Amino acid sequence: MRRGWWLVRWLGTGMAILSLLTHSWGQDTEDWQYEECKLSRPGPPATIVTIDEESPNGTVLVGNMQINGRPQDPGRTISLLLLDNYDYWVILDPTRQRLYLNSTGRVLDRDPPNSITTIVVQIQCTNELVGTIILHEVRIVVRDKNDNTPRFQQPRYYVAVNELTPVGTTIFTGFAGNNGATDIDDGPNGHIEYSILYNPNDPASNGTVSVANTLSGHITLAERLNYEERTRYLVLVQANDRAPYPPNRRTATTTLTVDVLDGDDLGPMFLPCVLVNNTRDCNPITYHVAIPEFTEPSKLNPLNVTPSIRAVDMDRNIQPPSDRPGIHYFILVGHPNTYPEYFSLNRTTAELHVLQPISRDVYQRFTLIIKAEQDNGHPLPAYADLIIEILDENNQAPYFQFATYQGYVSESSPVGTTISASANLTAPLGVIALDNDIEELDPGETPTKDPMVKITLNDYTTIFGLTPTGLIRYLRLLKPVDREKQMTYTFTMVSSDGVQQSIPVTVNILVLDANDNTPTFPEVSYSVEVFTDMQQGETVLQLTAADADEGLNGLVTYEILAGAQGDFIINNRTGRITVAPGVTLTVGRSYALTVKASDNAPETQRRSSITTVYIEVLPPNNQSPPRFPLFTYSLEVSEAMRIGAILLNLQATDRENDPITYRIVSGDSQKVFNLSETIGLLLLDQPLDRETTDKYRLIVTASDGNPGGTSTTTVNIVVTDVNDNDPKFNITTPTNFTVQEEQADLFIGEVTATDPDAGPNGQVRYRIVNHPDLFTISENGSIYTRVPLDRELRSQYSLVVEASDGAVDPRRTSLTLSIQVTDIDDNSPMFSQQTYVVNVPENSPVGTVVLKLSAVDSDLISNVTYRIKTESAQQLFSLNPITGELAVLQTLDFENLAAMGMGAFYTFQVEAVDQGGVMPPGQATVTVRITDMNDFSPIFVQDLYKGLVAPNAEKGTVITTVLAEDQDPPGTPASFVRYRVDLDRSPYSGSIFDVEEVSGRVITKVNLNEEPSVTFKLFVIAFDDGEPVKTNSTLVEITVLQPSRIPIFTQEEYKFSPVSELAPFGKRVGTILAAAVNQTIFYSIVAGNELGHFQVNNRTGVISTAKPLDYENVTSYVLRVQADSMVVVMSNLRAPSKTNTAKVFIEVLDENDHPPVFTRKLYIGGVTEDTKIFSSVLKIVATDKDTGNYSAMAYRLIIPPTPEGQDSFVIETYTGIIKSAMMFRNMRRSYFKFEVIATDDYGIGLSSSAEVVVSVVNALDMQVVVSTVPPTLVEEKKEELIRILERHVQDQIPGAKVIVEAIGPRRHGDGFELEDYSKTDLMVYAIDPLTNRAISRQELFKFLDGNVLDINKEFQPHLGEGGRILEIRSPDIVASVKKAAQAVGYTEGALLALAIIIILCCIPAILIVMVTYKQFKERQAECAKTARIQMALPPGGKAPPAAAPSANLYEELGDNSMRRGYGRQQQQLLRPSLLRPEELSMESGIDPGQDYYTQDYYNYDQGYDLPQFGSRRRLIPPMYDEYGEVIMEDDGYYYSGPETARKKRIKLVVDRENETSSTGEESTTDTQWNRPPNSNINGNVYLAQNGSIVRTRRLPHPNNLKGGSPCRLGKQFKKLDKLGVTHEEPPPVISIEGSGINTENGTGSCSPSDVDVNLNTRSSCGSLGSTNNELKTFGSKTSIAKALIDRNNIGPCVSDEQETCVDNHKSSRETLECHSDHTLSDEDELWMGPWNSLHIPMTKL
């Protein structure tokens, strides 16, 4: 039996194993369906390709997408669709899985304005077998192509350069920044370099300048400029890009205009200048002057020199004019030698003065040489001759050629017109004055010499003027004349030679008429009445027009232009209008005659005017009285009605049309009104005054002149008020008031004003006009002080008080009040100076007064006394308390004070006290400076100095150096020695040689042109700055060297090849060469080598390096070398000249000897969770001292690899902009730390590195700074504002970095839906450098809001007036979440109340539920059966060996890539991102438009942190140690897999009582998660065997009361059969005695396994509408303990309740349901995302 039993047992076991293998094989055959739509290639899910811009249409972008499946019929398994194809740049060929470029009719342009750098599309793959959808991203990166030419920003460029600018100076930097050429291409294709081209229009320009730096385009001067030779150069500048292949480079050109500015390189010249043979040299000029003998100087000075002595600088265009030098004049030499006794020349004005009377018997002529030189020390003077003639004694008076002069001028002549001698104005009136002392003439002889007399007018000097010089003088008009005002001008003239005066002569000037007046009629128009019985020729009207002109200009003629109709004529001379012959007038006709009056001037000058004559024809007789239309007239007239205004038309009618006469009979005694007697118009004749008479009653009559022909009417006139009266102040009002100072709101006095007008026009108001800030006035006129007054600032105020009425345009009257401010003692005495500094000579006698102090008390009554406050000073000085005189108490010695350490300065305090006052004393500081007396004179080291100079030496040539020493204490002014030339002892030598004031170097002032072997003696004076100044002198003998002793260089300038800055010592640069006859040549560097970088071989002339060169400090050198004869050198002398000196130009070649330098060692940036891929994060900047390519950077990142091999960030190679390369969803409070490398020379040179930290944040970490200025201003001043905010944050957290997230208009309103573009929302967050995470929003608010006043002060200069921070608030989304949470709370309360009402009203429905209970149980069983899912298998469909379990949880879920770590095994946390949205069915209910990414996981080792809630599955935050490492996870799903071969342990516990779920070895009760009633659950999510998550979607059932239950999915659950194998029959029940198993709805089984896994679940079946359903749980802790007793033995698992214990590799048929009704915080709510409604009924691990 036992053997049979074992046989049966083994057969049963084999059958079970065979059944299991058969089942697994069947399942494997179906796994291929789920591999469809996946990528067959390894690597990242996104496909990234590159393409050149401007690629042709149809270019293949992706040859094969490598997506699993067959996309074409027959046998189609997948369908491909192109999504997100914005602008339709991509075409999809689904059958070949190929993507093409679609550029039909357009160009793919990477450059602006299109700026297409990246094209991102999605390939949607639909699995036709199972209905799942996967999105594959394709990213097309557009490469740049050199298709754009550089473009200069300006059409032309301009620079002005002074001609004295040294060669090698940078003269133009205008291409810097964006002002030069730009190229919108990217990388080297967009980099610009500059060069100079040959300009055929200006061939010399390219040699004049050169490009110092090809990248910056800085232009330097290559040749010396000369303004006198050329003033402008047109330089052709080329800009080309730096495309790697030179033939592909593009170029652009522009013109740089270089204007040469005049420099001070030429001396002055005397005027007038007559050039010699078209050269730049002037002919010698001679000035002449003649003076009479024995004449007092006061009568002659200044002498009249012909021409006037004047010199100008030949550099006439020095800019600005203020830089132009002045000219000084001197008399250099003269003959006879006694000229200084008689003449002097003003140094600045060049006026020549005679010093004493001169006798012609002694001197007949003086010949002087005058010199002009510039006042700035320029060494090139100008010379001229001055000849002074001495004339005989002045014993005859001047006289005029004529006794009278008659002149003529037209009244229309302009100012400056010369008076004519004839009436036809053809010849000018010449005035000749003669002097027999100058020239005696015979009768009829013509004068030839100008006597140079002075002619004056006795009258009309403002109207007429006489030319001041010349033999013939002319009268000119100085002011316009008018003949109609004055016809003639008569005045006298006298002439004077300075001693005697002529007899006066009379000048008559007649003003000739010009037609400047128009004939004028007295009236504008005339009205005339005529009768029908008038005869022809009878006068109608006599017209007269007046013209003030004379002659024909004033003769007036008349003519009728229009309106006469042939019935009237006018006499053209008299202006009389008469009836035309043969005309009979008709009653009722009227005429309007236009009459013109013209003068008889020439046609072009004729003037005229017109008038109108109105003529009315009347009948000859009258027969009936007239009639008024009304018996009574009433009207209101404003008292402001103007005089002459028509008030009323009282015209009466007469049946016979007789003329009517109107009169006012009564009511107008004052003759205020005027009634037109003929037409009945009532006019205002005098002003009305309502205040005098406010109404009138007039009786008016109309009469035709016949007996009984009179009628009467009454006119009632009411005068209305206007504001015609000013308010008047009461004449008794006082105008003088007093008020005490330093008190506010103090009553001063009261004024009163009245206004006789009515209504508001008579209401009086008061105001202060001139001091409203100091005084105020009430409605009743009471005046008070507004602020305390200060009598010391102002003791009296003239206060203007204005009274105005209440009219719309009020009338005003002002009254000036005198307010005297009375004094109180409120001021301390004040010294005249706060600081007194006085110099006291050493050894001054005791009692010497060195300073007098003065202090004044501004109060009226004061008694000021003085005292010394500093006690130590009282021993040295005394202060008179009354006079304030400061005197010396003891003798002060400069040297003793210095030895005592007191120094030459002594500072102390003094006070001024107001005796009897209550204010503190005034103070001042007195500094007494002890001055050292000048005890010693400068002493020259040598008594005689000798020097040599070349005969053609240039100006500025150094000949020798003198040296004098002074034995006064060093550092004192008396020890400072300066030098100057003694011009009195060496006048000629001093004009060509000079000595530098400080250095003592003797130099040439001019370019020499002297004979050889000539010796000059130059006396040099040395003087100090002591007191008194002491001097000494020495002699310098300067010998002109023989030309044969002066070597001659072969070139004036030497230009050698550039020298590398890394050249070793002694590196040969070049050779200079000079020649001389029979002389040994000695070479030396005399200038330009101050740093000693070069040396020259004295014998060979080889120039070599002597010190290291540095291009970054000095880019070029200009050396001045000199070649001398050895004989001269041995004599310790030198003789520089034009030929033995030369310039050497040496350019330094830049080398890559400096590595890049980052602007920071650590860069901190931030990204938000919703940052898009390839968004800019921050910019890295590295600089390099080198130039050219050596300063062009290439950047790269060193980022630790992620498990997927995907980089989190990328960097643009040439710009240094770091961009994101992944999504950061659900990664808040994570950070990335990596390294950036900068390499110069475009990536092939030297490198440097810096660290970069990028922290992940979201809106919970941010604050919004709201300001009152528009966003454009904040954007412009962003850097300055952020630095201010950063500084205040760093006060609390050192090194913190503030980052701007967004700048936009201010958002406000309940939902922040309103935008205000006049204000700005600046959203910022801050990163803590210690934690590399964002500072909390609350802390950031505290840091900023607590210092908002200080921040506003610092913001003010940047935001402008009125710019400030309004508030600092939380972001919009945080406030929205809070409001939403409040709204949800209100909704829940309403729903609860509604639920109670429904329960009370629907009790009868309970019966229906009981009837349908059986149907419910059937549906429950169907739900339990169809909701089962089989365990997931590893990828590839192969089951791992039984002894080799999956390495970690992710391998079980089909994502073995998650296991890879960085250097060690990492802990991973199960996250919602494992539920891959890209593999969900379209029926899942998840919005496919949202972005989901598979590489969305947490990596603790890289600093990622967890949110508290990421979905309905609760994510538990880990606990960290002090170093940020994970030490424990508490509550939740977790996985720990230290090694592949090690067993893993997964535990899932569901607590029925608290309805919580947790994982781990020891679970604790978590927050209660209640299942909400009537929850809207869209479906279930299942974990398939290949790791994919599939979610079913419930179709709506509007008529089903239990539509919310996941068990009511009906036929939809049948689709699950394709996802996993479900056993239709219940598993066998295995029972053991004593186990006490109670089963319901199924049983559990246990299989052996070497992996210990406990899965505890609870049933998910049941109606969600009922919270009281009896739930069954599996695997309580007691059952788990029993199951672990014998894990290797076969046996059932027992439990008090229903339980199931399964192996890790066996299938489970149970489900898990976990619903969350957890109330979320602000931060939790933001993490919910698209997973809010995710429901996981069962997961099989």
Coordinates of N, CA, C and O in Angstrom, one line a residue, residues 403-482:
A403 N 34.2 172.7 -46.0 CA 33.7 173.4 -44.8 C 32.3 172.7 -44.4 O 31.9 172.7 -43.2
T404 N 31.5 172.3 -45.4 CA 30.3 171.6 -45.1 C 30.2 170.4 -46.0 O 30.8 170.3 -47.1
Y405 N 29.3 169.5 -45.6 CA 29.1 168.3 -46.3 C 27.6 168.0 -46.4 O 26.9 168.2 -45.4
Q406 N 27.1 167.7 -47.6 CA 25.7 167.4 -47.8 C 25.6 166.0 -48.2 O 26.2 165.5 -49.2
G407 N 24.7 165.2 -47.5 CA 24.5 163.8 -47.8 C 23.1 163.5 -48.0 O 22.2 164.2 -47.6
Y408 N 22.9 162.3 -48.6 CA 21.5 161.9 -48.9 C 21.4 160.4 -48.5 O 22.4 159.6 -48.8
V409 N 20.2 160.0 -48.0 CA 20.0 158.6 -47.7 C 18.5 158.4 -47.9 O 17.6 159.2 -47.6
S410 N 18.1 157.2 -48.4 CA 16.7 156.9 -48.6 C 16.2 156.3 -47.2 O 16.9 155.6 -46.5
E411 N 14.9 156.6 -47.0 CA 14.4 156.1 -45.7 C 14.2 154.6 -45.7 O 14.0 154.0 -44.7
S412 N 14.3 154.0 -46.9 CA 14.2 152.5 -47.0 C 15.5 151.8 -47.0 O 15.6 150.6 -47.1
S413 N 16.6 152.6 -46.8 CA 17.9 152.0 -46.8 C 18.1 151.1 -45.5 O 17.8 151.5 -44.4
P414 N 18.8 150.0 -45.7 CA 19.1 149.1 -44.5 C 20.2 149.7 -43.7 O 21.0 150.5 -44.1
V415 N 20.4 149.1 -42.5 CA 21.5 149.5 -41.6 C 22.8 149.1 -42.3 O 22.9 148.0 -42.9
G416 N 23.8 150.0 -42.2 CA 25.1 149.7 -42.9 C 25.2 150.4 -44.2 O 26.3 150.4 -44.8
T417 N 24.2 151.1 -44.7 CA 24.2 151.8 -46.0 C 25.2 153.0 -45.9 O 25.1 153.7 -44.9
T418 N 26.0 153.2 -46.9 CA 26.9 154.4 -46.9 C 26.1 155.6 -47.4 O 25.3 155.5 -48.4
I419 N 26.3 156.7 -46.7 CA 25.6 158.0 -47.1 C 26.1 158.4 -48.4 O 27.3 158.4 -48.7
S420 N 25.2 158.8 -49.3 CA 25.5 159.3 -50.7 C 25.8 160.8 -50.7 O 25.2 161.5 -49.9
A421 N 26.6 161.1 -51.7 CA 26.8 162.6 -51.9 C 25.9 163.2 -52.9 O 25.9 164.5 -53.0
S422 N 25.0 162.5 -53.6 CA 24.0 163.0 -54.5 C 22.7 162.4 -54.3 O 22.5 161.4 -53.6
A423 N 21.6 163.1 -54.8 CA 20.2 162.7 -54.5 C 19.9 161.4 -55.3 O 19.0 160.7 -54.9
N424 N 20.7 161.1 -56.3 CA 20.4 159.9 -57.1 C 21.1 158.7 -56.4 O 21.0 157.6 -56.9
L425 N 21.7 158.9 -55.3 CA 22.3 157.8 -54.5 C 23.3 157.0 -55.3 O 23.4 155.8 -55.1
T426 N 24.2 157.7 -56.1 CA 25.1 156.9 -56.9 C 26.5 156.9 -56.4 O 27.3 156.0 -56.5
A427 N 27.0 158.0 -55.7 CA 28.3 158.2 -55.2 C 28.3 158.3 -53.7 O 27.5 159.1 -53.2
P428 N 29.3 157.7 -53.0 CA 29.3 157.9 -51.6 C 29.8 159.2 -51.2 O 30.6 159.9 -51.9
L429 N 29.5 159.6 -50.0 CA 29.9 160.9 -49.4 C 31.3 160.6 -48.7 O 31.3 159.9 -47.7
G430 N 32.4 161.2 -49.3 CA 33.7 161.0 -48.7 C 34.1 162.1 -47.8 O 33.9 163.3 -48.2
V431 N 34.6 161.9 -46.6 CA 35.1 162.9 -45.7 C 36.6 162.8 -45.6 O 37.1 161.7 -45.2
I432 N 37.3 163.9 -45.9 CA 38.8 163.8 -45.8 C 39.2 164.9 -44.8 O 38.9 166.0 -44.9
A433 N 40.0 164.4 -43.9 CA 40.7 165.3 -42.9 C 42.2 165.2 -43.1 O 42.7 164.2 -43.3
L434 N 42.8 166.4 -43.1 CA 44.2 166.5 -43.5 C 45.0 167.1 -42.3 O 44.4 167.8 -41.4
D435 N 46.3 166.9 -42.3 CA 47.2 167.4 -41.2 C 48.5 167.8 -41.9 O 49.2 167.0 -42.4
N436 N 48.8 169.1 -41.8 CA 50.0 169.6 -42.4 C 51.3 169.1 -41.7 O 52.4 169.1 -42.3
D437 N 51.1 168.6 -40.5 CA 52.2 168.0 -39.8 C 52.6 166.7 -40.5 O 53.8 166.3 -40.5
I438 N 51.7 166.1 -41.1 CA 51.9 164.8 -41.8 C 52.3 165.1 -43.3 O 53.3 164.5 -43.8
E439 N 51.5 165.9 -43.9 CA 51.8 166.1 -45.4 C 51.2 167.5 -45.7 O 50.0 167.8 -45.5
E440 N 52.1 168.4 -46.2 CA 51.7 169.7 -46.6 C 51.4 169.7 -48.1 O 52.2 169.2 -48.9
L441 N 50.2 170.2 -48.5 CA 49.7 170.1 -49.9 C 49.7 171.5 -50.5 O 49.3 172.5 -49.8
D442 N 50.0 171.5 -51.8 CA 49.8 172.7 -52.6 C 48.4 172.7 -53.0 O 47.7 171.7 -53.1
P443 N 47.9 173.9 -53.4 CA 46.5 174.0 -53.9 C 46.3 173.0 -55.1 O 47.1 173.0 -56.1
G444 N 45.2 172.2 -55.1 CA 44.9 171.3 -56.1 C 45.6 169.9 -56.0 O 45.4 169.0 -56.8
E445 N 46.6 169.8 -55.1 CA 47.3 168.6 -55.0 C 46.5 167.6 -54.2 O 45.8 167.9 -53.3
T446 N 46.6 166.3 -54.6 CA 45.9 165.2 -54.0 C 46.6 164.7 -52.8 O 47.8 164.4 -53.0
P447 N 46.0 164.5 -51.7 CA 46.7 163.9 -50.5 C 47.0 162.4 -50.8 O 46.3 161.7 -51.4
T448 N 48.2 162.0 -50.2 CA 48.6 160.6 -50.3 C 48.8 159.9 -49.0 O 48.8 158.7 -48.9
K449 N 49.0 160.7 -47.9 CA 49.3 160.1 -46.6 C 48.1 160.2 -45.7 O 47.4 161.2 -45.7
D450 N 47.8 159.1 -45.0 CA 46.7 159.1 -44.0 C 47.2 159.8 -42.8 O 48.2 159.3 -42.1
P451 N 46.6 160.9 -42.4 CA 47.1 161.6 -41.2 C 46.7 160.8 -39.9 O 47.2 161.2 -38.8
M452 N 45.9 159.8 -40.0 CA 45.5 159.0 -38.9 C 44.9 159.8 -37.7 O 45.3 159.7 -36.6
V453 N 44.0 160.7 -38.1 CA 43.4 161.5 -37.1 C 42.1 160.9 -36.7 O 41.6 159.9 -37.3
K454 N 41.6 161.3 -35.6 CA 40.3 160.8 -35.0 C 39.2 161.8 -35.3 O 39.3 162.9 -34.9
I455 N 38.1 161.3 -35.9 CA 37.0 162.2 -36.3 C 35.8 161.8 -35.4 O 35.5 160.6 -35.3
T456 N 35.2 162.7 -34.8 CA 34.0 162.5 -33.9 C 32.9 163.3 -34.3 O 33.0 164.4 -34.9
L457 N 31.6 162.8 -34.1 CA 30.4 163.5 -34.3 C 29.9 164.0 -33.0 O 30.0 163.4 -32.0
N458 N 29.2 165.2 -33.1 CA 28.7 165.8 -31.9 C 27.2 165.4 -31.6 O 26.7 165.7 -30.5
D459 N 26.5 164.8 -32.6 CA 25.1 164.4 -32.4 C 24.8 163.2 -33.3 O 25.5 162.9 -34.3
Y460 N 23.7 162.6 -33.0 CA 23.2 161.5 -33.8 C 24.2 160.4 -34.0 O 24.3 159.8 -35.0
T461 N 24.9 160.1 -32.9 CA 26.0 159.1 -33.0 C 25.4 157.7 -33.0 O 26.0 156.7 -33.4
T462 N 24.1 157.6 -32.6 CA 23.4 156.3 -32.6 C 22.8 156.0 -34.0 O 22.4 154.8 -34.3
I463 N 22.7 157.0 -34.9 CA 22.1 156.9 -36.2 C 23.1 156.8 -37.3 O 23.0 156.0 -38.2
F464 N 24.2 157.6 -37.1 CA 25.3 157.6 -38.1 C 26.6 157.3 -37.5 O 26.9 157.6 -36.3
G465 N 27.5 156.7 -38.3 CA 28.8 156.3 -37.8 C 29.8 156.6 -38.9 O 29.5 156.5 -40.1
L466 N 31.1 156.8 -38.5 CA 32.2 157.2 -39.5 C 33.2 156.1 -39.4 O 33.6 155.6 -38.3
T467 N 33.7 155.6 -40.6 CA 34.7 154.6 -40.6 C 35.9 155.1 -39.9 O 36.3 156.3 -40.0
P468 N 36.6 154.3 -39.0 CA 37.6 154.8 -38.1 C 38.9 155.1 -38.8 O 39.7 155.9 -38.2
T469 N 39.3 154.4 -39.9 CA 40.6 154.6 -40.4 C 40.5 154.9 -41.9 O 39.4 154.8 -42.5
G470 N 41.7 155.3 -42.5 CA 41.7 155.5 -43.9 C 41.8 157.0 -44.2 O 41.4 157.9 -43.4
L471 N 42.4 157.3 -45.4 CA 42.5 158.7 -45.8 C 41.1 159.3 -46.1 O 40.9 160.4 -45.7
I472 N 40.3 158.5 -46.7 CA 38.9 158.9 -46.9 C 38.0 158.2 -46.0 O 38.0 156.9 -45.9
R473 N 37.2 158.9 -45.2 CA 36.3 158.3 -44.3 C 34.9 158.3 -44.9 O 34.5 159.3 -45.6
Y474 N 34.0 157.4 -44.5 CA 32.6 157.3 -45.0 C 31.6 157.3 -43.9 O 31.9 156.6 -42.9
L475 N 30.5 158.0 -44.1 CA 29.4 157.9 -43.1 C 28.5 156.7 -43.4 O 28.2 156.5 -44.6
R476 N 28.2 156.0 -42.4 CA 27.3 154.8 -42.6 C 26.1 154.9 -41.7 O 26.1 155.5 -40.6
L477 N 25.0 154.3 -42.1 CA 23.8 154.3 -41.4 C 23.8 153.2 -40.3 O 24.0 152.0 -40.6
L478 N 23.6 153.6 -39.1 CA 23.6 152.7 -37.9 C 22.2 152.3 -37.5 O 22.1 151.3 -36.8
K479 N 21.2 153.0 -37.9 CA 19.8 152.8 -37.4 C 18.9 153.2 -38.5 O 19.1 154.3 -39.2
P480 N 17.8 152.5 -38.8 CA 16.9 153.0 -39.8 C 16.3 154.3 -39.5 O 16.1 154.7 -38.4
V481 N 16.0 155.1 -40.6 CA 15.4 156.4 -40.5 C 14.0 156.4 -41.2 O 13.7 155.6 -42.0
D482 N 13.2 157.4 -40.8 CA 11.8 157.5 -41.3 C 11.6 159.0 -41.7 O 11.6 159.9 -40.8

